[in-house]
XYZ file of C-alpha atoms in Angstrom:
486
model
C 1.517 31.178 -18.063
C -2.151 30.461 -18.066
C -3.134 26.951 -18.756
C 0.730 25.862 -18.836
C 1.281 22.685 -17.181
C 5.143 21.430 -17.465
C 7.484 22.163 -20.248
C 11.226 21.173 -20.343
C 13.964 23.787 -20.400
C 16.990 24.071 -22.714
C 19.584 21.595 -21.974
C 22.026 19.395 -23.757
C 23.050 15.865 -23.273
C 26.723 15.427 -24.173
C 26.278 11.823 -25.114
C 23.179 11.879 -27.187
C 22.149 14.875 -29.141
C 18.643 15.870 -27.917
C 15.680 15.416 -30.151
C 14.299 18.502 -28.430
C 15.793 20.912 -25.796
C 15.482 19.565 -22.461
C 13.977 16.112 -23.288
C 16.508 13.356 -22.997
C 14.904 11.304 -25.680
C 17.988 9.107 -26.158
C 18.053 7.982 -22.705
C 20.358 9.138 -19.808
C 22.899 6.579 -18.991
C 23.931 6.388 -15.258
C 25.557 4.022 -12.797
C 22.106 3.089 -11.793
C 20.811 2.143 -15.275
C 18.781 4.035 -17.978
C 16.140 6.696 -17.508
C 13.953 9.076 -19.381
C 14.275 12.533 -18.043
C 13.080 16.183 -18.528
C 13.310 19.312 -16.624
C 10.018 20.891 -15.380
C 10.012 24.599 -14.834
C 6.407 24.650 -13.471
C 3.952 21.774 -13.035
C 0.237 21.442 -11.495
C -0.150 18.921 -8.673
C -2.576 16.983 -11.100
C -0.090 16.804 -13.767
C 2.522 15.317 -11.324
C 0.001 12.974 -9.771
C -0.861 11.543 -13.238
C 2.902 11.268 -14.016
C 3.859 9.325 -10.913
C 1.036 6.996 -11.809
C 2.819 6.327 -14.922
C 6.149 5.533 -13.127
C 7.728 9.028 -12.958
C 9.388 10.598 -9.959
C 10.991 13.993 -9.428
C 14.328 14.942 -7.892
C 14.155 18.679 -7.517
C 12.932 20.019 -10.887
C 14.254 17.063 -12.739
C 11.504 14.623 -13.630
C 12.585 11.005 -14.532
C 11.293 7.564 -15.549
C 13.477 4.463 -15.363
C 13.433 2.398 -18.622
C 12.519 -0.763 -16.878
C 13.206 -3.436 -19.283
C 16.799 -2.074 -19.706
C 18.002 -0.933 -16.266
C 19.969 -3.426 -14.191
C 17.794 -2.671 -11.187
C 14.042 -2.134 -12.248
C 12.385 0.440 -10.006
C 8.748 -0.230 -9.436
C 6.374 2.559 -8.155
C 5.069 1.548 -4.698
C 2.098 3.025 -2.828
C 0.803 2.281 0.691
C -2.939 2.134 1.297
C -2.652 4.548 4.253
C -6.239 4.139 5.449
C -5.752 0.367 5.883
C -2.174 0.617 7.007
C -1.464 -1.903 9.903
C 1.676 -1.366 12.016
C 4.055 -4.194 12.168
C 5.958 -5.327 15.356
C 8.960 -3.398 14.255
C 6.958 -0.276 13.494
C 5.389 -0.559 17.088
C 8.956 -0.916 18.506
C 10.027 2.356 16.788
C 6.850 4.131 17.873
C 7.339 2.913 21.548
C 11.080 3.819 21.651
C 10.365 7.329 20.530
C 7.380 7.695 23.227
C 9.872 6.316 26.072
C 12.644 8.718 24.939
C 10.192 11.785 24.888
C 8.527 10.768 28.215
C 11.380 9.377 30.262
C 14.436 10.322 28.421
C 15.305 6.501 27.720
C 17.863 6.089 25.096
C 17.780 2.697 23.134
C 21.068 0.878 22.906
C 19.951 -1.111 19.601
C 21.783 -0.926 16.350
C 20.795 2.266 14.639
C 19.105 2.115 11.277
C 21.068 2.125 7.888
C 18.539 3.259 5.328
C 16.431 6.314 5.465
C 13.260 4.481 6.000
C 14.671 1.023 6.954
C 13.330 -1.013 9.724
C 14.767 -3.524 11.934
C 16.004 -6.941 10.815
C 13.181 -8.895 12.450
C 10.971 -8.084 9.558
C 13.425 -9.723 6.899
C 10.951 -12.671 6.680
C 8.065 -10.286 6.443
C 9.696 -8.360 3.762
C 10.386 -11.508 1.750
C 6.700 -12.597 2.318
C 8.024 -16.119 2.824
C 5.215 -18.454 4.246
C 4.289 -22.119 4.127
C 0.821 -23.550 4.359
C 0.332 -26.779 5.977
C 0.044 -28.548 2.708
C 3.566 -27.174 1.809
C 5.258 -28.303 4.797
C 7.576 -31.407 4.344
C 7.779 -34.446 6.712
C 11.281 -33.640 7.372
C 10.229 -30.262 8.808
C 7.994 -31.704 11.479
C 9.717 -32.252 14.709
C 7.909 -34.764 16.979
C 7.893 -33.551 20.582
C 9.878 -35.811 22.970
C 8.231 -37.670 25.912
C 10.789 -36.249 28.285
C 10.228 -32.520 27.450
C 6.522 -32.481 28.736
C 7.065 -29.329 31.115
C 7.043 -26.229 28.860
C 6.680 -22.575 29.730
C 4.796 -20.325 27.366
C 6.229 -16.856 27.385
C 3.489 -15.244 25.342
C 2.909 -11.502 25.453
C 5.767 -10.553 28.110
C 4.501 -7.128 28.990
C 6.680 -4.664 31.277
C 5.423 -4.929 34.818
C 4.020 -8.334 34.566
C 3.544 -9.755 38.023
C 5.177 -12.883 39.420
C 1.693 -14.588 39.765
C 0.961 -13.936 36.037
C 4.341 -15.353 35.222
C 3.685 -18.535 37.086
C 0.108 -18.766 35.648
C 1.818 -19.228 32.287
C 3.374 -22.486 33.211
C 1.484 -25.356 31.387
C 2.277 -28.919 31.911
C 1.109 -30.553 28.395
C 0.734 -34.101 27.982
C 3.005 -35.983 25.733
C 2.486 -35.713 21.968
C 3.328 -38.142 19.386
C 3.161 -37.852 15.792
C 1.909 -40.991 14.047
C 2.050 -41.924 10.507
C -1.311 -42.255 8.675
C -2.618 -46.021 8.791
C -2.280 -46.425 5.037
C 1.347 -45.756 5.366
C 3.059 -49.255 5.686
C 6.438 -49.001 3.999
C 9.154 -47.863 6.625
C 11.463 -45.116 5.544
C 8.990 -43.482 2.961
C 7.499 -40.049 4.056
C 4.275 -39.996 5.210
C 1.631 -38.062 3.201
C -0.353 -37.272 6.082
C 0.105 -37.346 9.820
C -2.122 -37.223 12.851
C -1.341 -35.825 16.295
C -2.652 -38.057 19.182
C -2.425 -37.838 22.793
C -0.581 -40.701 24.673
C -1.028 -41.245 28.449
C 1.385 -39.439 30.287
C 4.165 -40.970 32.451
C 3.582 -41.331 36.414
C 4.264 -37.956 37.993
C 4.140 -36.022 34.562
C 1.639 -34.456 32.508
C -1.801 -32.631 33.190
C -3.818 -33.571 36.192
C -7.115 -34.192 34.481
C -8.987 -33.904 37.761
C -8.073 -30.156 38.171
C -8.995 -27.510 35.617
C -6.400 -26.509 33.071
C -3.847 -23.739 33.627
C -4.592 -20.342 32.251
C -2.418 -18.171 30.398
C -1.510 -14.733 31.946
C -2.784 -12.901 28.751
C -6.097 -14.354 29.332
C -6.178 -13.522 33.010
C -5.171 -10.031 32.375
C -7.923 -9.515 29.881
C -10.392 -10.839 32.304
C -9.319 -8.534 34.929
C -9.366 -5.580 32.554
C -13.014 -6.523 31.658
C -14.033 -7.049 35.235
C -12.723 -3.464 36.116
C -14.385 -1.827 33.066
C -17.609 -3.488 33.893
C -17.529 -2.369 37.541
C -16.822 1.168 36.383
C -19.765 0.905 33.845
C -21.978 -0.453 36.534
C -21.365 2.596 38.734
C -23.034 4.648 36.130
C -26.198 2.807 36.749
C -26.004 3.343 40.592
C -29.177 3.410 42.406
C -30.870 0.986 39.789
C -30.829 -2.455 39.274
C -29.233 -4.056 36.220
C -31.025 -6.897 34.467
C -29.059 -9.827 33.268
C -29.283 -8.731 29.790
C -27.845 -5.203 30.592
C -24.726 -7.098 32.004
C -24.342 -9.205 29.011
C -24.446 -6.096 26.796
C -21.930 -4.358 28.991
C -19.616 -7.231 28.913
C -20.079 -7.613 25.165
C -19.386 -3.884 24.683
C -16.276 -4.159 26.673
C -14.931 -6.954 24.941
C -15.313 -5.298 21.564
C -13.364 -2.258 22.898
C -10.496 -4.135 24.584
C -9.870 -6.650 21.754
C -9.204 -3.781 19.022
C -5.646 -3.419 18.090
C -4.029 -0.097 18.436
C -3.866 2.154 15.521
C -1.095 4.336 14.326
C -2.688 7.401 15.735
C -2.687 5.742 19.242
C 0.931 5.709 19.239
C 1.795 9.096 17.489
C -0.861 11.410 18.837
C -0.762 10.178 22.528
C -0.578 12.654 25.150
C 2.726 13.071 26.843
C 2.832 13.418 30.698
C 3.434 16.880 32.183
C 6.905 15.985 33.239
C 7.905 14.586 30.001
C 11.713 14.766 29.440
C 11.704 15.824 25.756
C 9.380 17.894 23.408
C 8.855 17.109 19.818
C 7.249 19.660 17.743
C 6.392 19.999 13.860
C 6.473 22.675 11.483
C 5.411 22.547 7.783
C 6.144 25.069 5.045
C 6.137 25.336 1.245
C 9.700 24.747 -0.247
C 10.958 25.426 -3.662
C 9.644 23.126 -6.295
C 8.259 22.739 -9.801
C 4.916 22.195 -8.332
C 2.502 25.078 -8.179
C 0.796 25.416 -4.725
C -2.826 25.127 -4.798
C -5.775 25.593 -2.489
C -9.016 23.930 -3.230
C -12.375 24.097 -1.164
C -12.483 20.376 -0.929
C -8.688 19.974 -0.330
C -6.685 19.992 2.690
C -6.114 23.008 4.945
C -2.475 23.402 4.202
C -3.184 23.106 0.547
C -1.408 21.097 -2.404
C 2.105 21.457 -3.351
C 5.679 20.727 -1.844
C 6.447 20.991 1.798
C 9.221 20.854 4.225
C 8.276 18.987 7.471
C 10.601 19.948 10.143
C 11.207 17.954 13.451
C 12.098 20.013 16.363
C 13.400 18.361 19.594
C 13.468 20.689 22.464
C 13.947 23.718 20.192
C 16.633 22.013 17.921
C 15.861 20.773 14.439
C 16.730 17.161 14.081
C 15.146 16.181 10.984
C 13.577 17.452 7.824
C 11.250 15.590 5.501
C 10.209 16.581 2.017
C 6.906 15.609 0.918
C 4.496 16.415 -2.109
C 0.735 16.839 -1.120
C -0.948 15.656 -4.353
C -4.692 15.097 -5.141
C -4.753 11.465 -4.418
C -1.812 10.832 -2.058
C 0.971 12.259 0.047
C 4.371 11.513 -1.841
C 7.641 11.187 0.079
C 10.485 12.813 -1.778
C 13.411 12.408 0.931
C 14.524 12.932 4.533
C 17.563 14.079 6.110
C 18.253 14.009 9.775
C 20.974 14.693 12.459
C 22.964 11.367 12.806
C 23.259 12.072 16.622
C 19.665 10.966 16.906
C 19.812 7.977 14.677
C 19.188 5.811 17.775
C 15.518 7.062 17.325
C 15.046 5.394 13.908
C 13.868 8.711 12.413
C 13.719 7.197 8.876
C 11.076 4.557 10.030
C 9.477 7.148 12.212
C 9.126 9.810 9.815
C 7.542 7.410 7.488
C 4.874 6.379 9.959
C 4.096 9.965 10.748
C 3.706 10.688 7.184
C 1.309 7.800 6.940
C -0.804 9.157 9.891
C -0.529 12.558 8.304
C -2.111 11.221 5.118
C -4.890 9.727 7.087
C -5.493 13.224 8.575
C -5.502 14.962 5.232
C -8.054 12.250 4.108
C -10.577 13.694 6.630
C -10.808 16.975 4.757
C -9.906 15.689 1.131
C -11.721 12.171 0.614
C -9.630 11.386 -2.466
C -6.358 11.745 -0.764
C -5.806 8.283 0.762
C -2.443 6.855 -0.530
C 1.139 7.343 0.591
C 3.596 6.953 -2.217
C 7.141 5.723 -1.150
C 9.078 6.251 -4.285
C 10.531 3.161 -5.834
C 10.645 -0.396 -4.729
C 13.626 -2.370 -5.763
C 13.350 -6.043 -5.460
C 16.588 -6.776 -6.989
C 18.425 -4.859 -4.242
C 17.751 -6.537 -0.784
C 18.559 -3.446 1.214
C 15.828 -1.648 -0.752
C 12.899 -4.160 0.038
C 12.179 -2.498 3.254
C 9.341 -0.527 1.688
C 7.333 -3.633 1.117
C 6.909 -3.824 5.038
C 4.368 -0.871 4.876
C 1.098 -2.813 4.226
C -0.869 -3.033 2.568
C 0.906 -1.805 -0.528
C 0.589 -2.052 -4.318
C 3.045 -1.931 -6.983
C 2.538 -0.205 -10.428
C 2.550 -2.457 -13.386
C 5.271 -1.101 -15.916
C 3.261 -1.893 -18.968
C -0.322 -1.365 -18.209
C -0.016 1.245 -15.343
C -2.406 -0.670 -13.208
C -1.818 -1.214 -9.240
C -1.315 -4.848 -8.219
C -1.217 -5.947 -4.427
C 2.564 -6.495 -3.675
C 1.971 -10.231 -2.503
C 0.996 -10.984 -6.163
C 4.032 -9.282 -7.483
C 6.692 -10.938 -5.263
C 6.563 -14.372 -6.600
C 7.049 -12.963 -10.227
C 9.996 -10.731 -9.203
C 11.785 -13.728 -7.642
C 11.865 -15.144 -11.205
C 12.659 -12.109 -13.074
C 13.774 -8.665 -12.403
C 11.509 -7.187 -14.881
C 7.979 -8.227 -14.616
C 4.588 -7.383 -16.152
C 2.196 -7.573 -13.109
C -1.146 -7.530 -15.020
C -1.911 -11.051 -15.661
C -4.346 -10.114 -18.345
C -2.461 -10.598 -21.534
C -5.142 -8.580 -23.528
C -4.824 -5.634 -21.139
C -3.341 -2.471 -22.611
C -2.181 0.949 -21.421
C -5.591 2.837 -21.279
C -3.799 6.045 -21.068
C -1.593 5.514 -23.932
C -1.426 8.226 -26.737
C -4.104 7.766 -29.262
C -3.986 11.252 -31.090
C -0.506 12.600 -31.526
C -1.980 15.757 -33.072
C -3.443 16.888 -29.709
C -0.005 16.952 -28.046
C 0.335 20.634 -26.718
C 3.642 22.308 -27.944
C 5.256 25.563 -26.932
C 6.945 27.153 -30.059
C 8.121 30.605 -30.262
C 6.101 31.692 -27.130
C 3.002 30.257 -28.791
C 1.108 27.465 -27.452
C -0.363 25.116 -30.150
C -1.286 21.584 -30.978
C 1.394 19.407 -32.464
C -0.702 19.015 -35.687
C -0.341 22.822 -36.190
C 3.361 22.913 -35.172
C 3.957 20.216 -37.621
C 2.868 22.115 -40.496
C 5.025 25.219 -39.530
C 7.991 23.339 -38.769
C 10.896 23.626 -41.140
C 13.598 20.836 -41.423
C 13.573 17.097 -40.789
C 10.488 15.506 -39.094
C 10.724 15.072 -35.320
C 7.441 13.059 -35.078
C 9.154 9.907 -33.709
C 10.650 12.182 -30.872
C 7.260 13.534 -30.207
C 5.768 10.210 -30.289
C 8.262 8.663 -27.732
C 7.499 11.561 -25.265
C 3.819 11.410 -25.680
C 3.726 7.418 -25.131
C 5.763 8.096 -21.808
C 3.570 10.939 -20.283
C 0.352 9.710 -21.589
C -2.502 11.177 -23.659
C -3.909 13.138 -20.650
C -0.622 14.836 -19.743
C 0.418 15.402 -23.209
C -2.814 17.473 -23.654
C -2.048 19.797 -20.611
C 1.589 19.909 -20.511
C 3.579 22.027 -22.956
C 6.542 20.296 -24.822
C 8.968 23.206 -25.411
C 10.293 23.230 -29.158
C 12.829 25.588 -30.270
């Protein structure tokens, strides 16, 4: 139908008679809580983009929105800022594990994932965002260093293939340290409000030899070797001409800036495999059945907008399928299913990282497309907090529908399951319904504004039900989508 956005179909709620066909106005009670829901026969990608930015999600053709202040487990819409995404330590482990499997056939013996997008347990602290500044550390948590434990070995950055000489270079003999109370603290037994770390003379035969240069870390030695090698390679380009001191400084600084840059997600995912790689991983993408209408725009992605199946093929065998929605401003992850025989590859985490990288690729052609939506974040369920590990991320305020950095939301969620994230008490929903009469209605195969339908309607008024629908979808969507009325 030209101009049609989304309209519910005929359906019935056995528990609550429907105010209108297909719209579960009384709320659908389920084991997970309360939701509003409607069936969408056809929907533009812009309509769905606006709906998910108001807390809606789809499951097939069913579009639903949790009643946040009533459900036992509030579900907050979460999005990852894909362009600024930084891989965590556990994310890198998953990506490296996949690369080792593809190139060498190595199979990890670690614990397989339990959640579709879950990551390893090392990030539990990261997920909870627990941290303490120096001013928050109590005196009881400060552990003085014993004089007898002066010989320590620093095991920073243990890379595979580290030479024995580099390991030995990591051994550092530190002088003894003592934590002394502030001079103003005179009452024994009372906690000190401030402390100073002072160096005490080492015992004979122990401690650093001040007549010799301090030991250097293997990490610093490796970096210097890489810089020297790179400098030599760049110097060869100037063979036959003399380099001035300024040129050498420039080359050294340029080398440092390149080697110090952290690896991006593309460095892990799109790396070229060796010719003798043990396995081959391929991807195919095609449109799937969905209420979203496929669209192609001149300034949009080459694959177009709509719903897609993303297939993961390993040596000619399909091992996973992810369903994603490509929308004007984001890639929205719907769900993933995979062969359990390959759970050792942490395909849930790996697929999420690939979808983030895919979002960044689409952004090159579609500048407005720069977010990765991961569905709902449920803080009250510890096993569902893993989505907070994909940073930086934002949560949607359930009252004003503005995005708030997750770091600001977590302290609030620790005190209450349901929270208004927008701290401006005067802020309101800017997309709220303002003119009910402009809501579009489909009645007897005719599209009309609600103000016209209201005059033609026979029987009791349904204005309260229409008001409820419009307040949930917002003014913009209510003027584009069609509310089916029998």
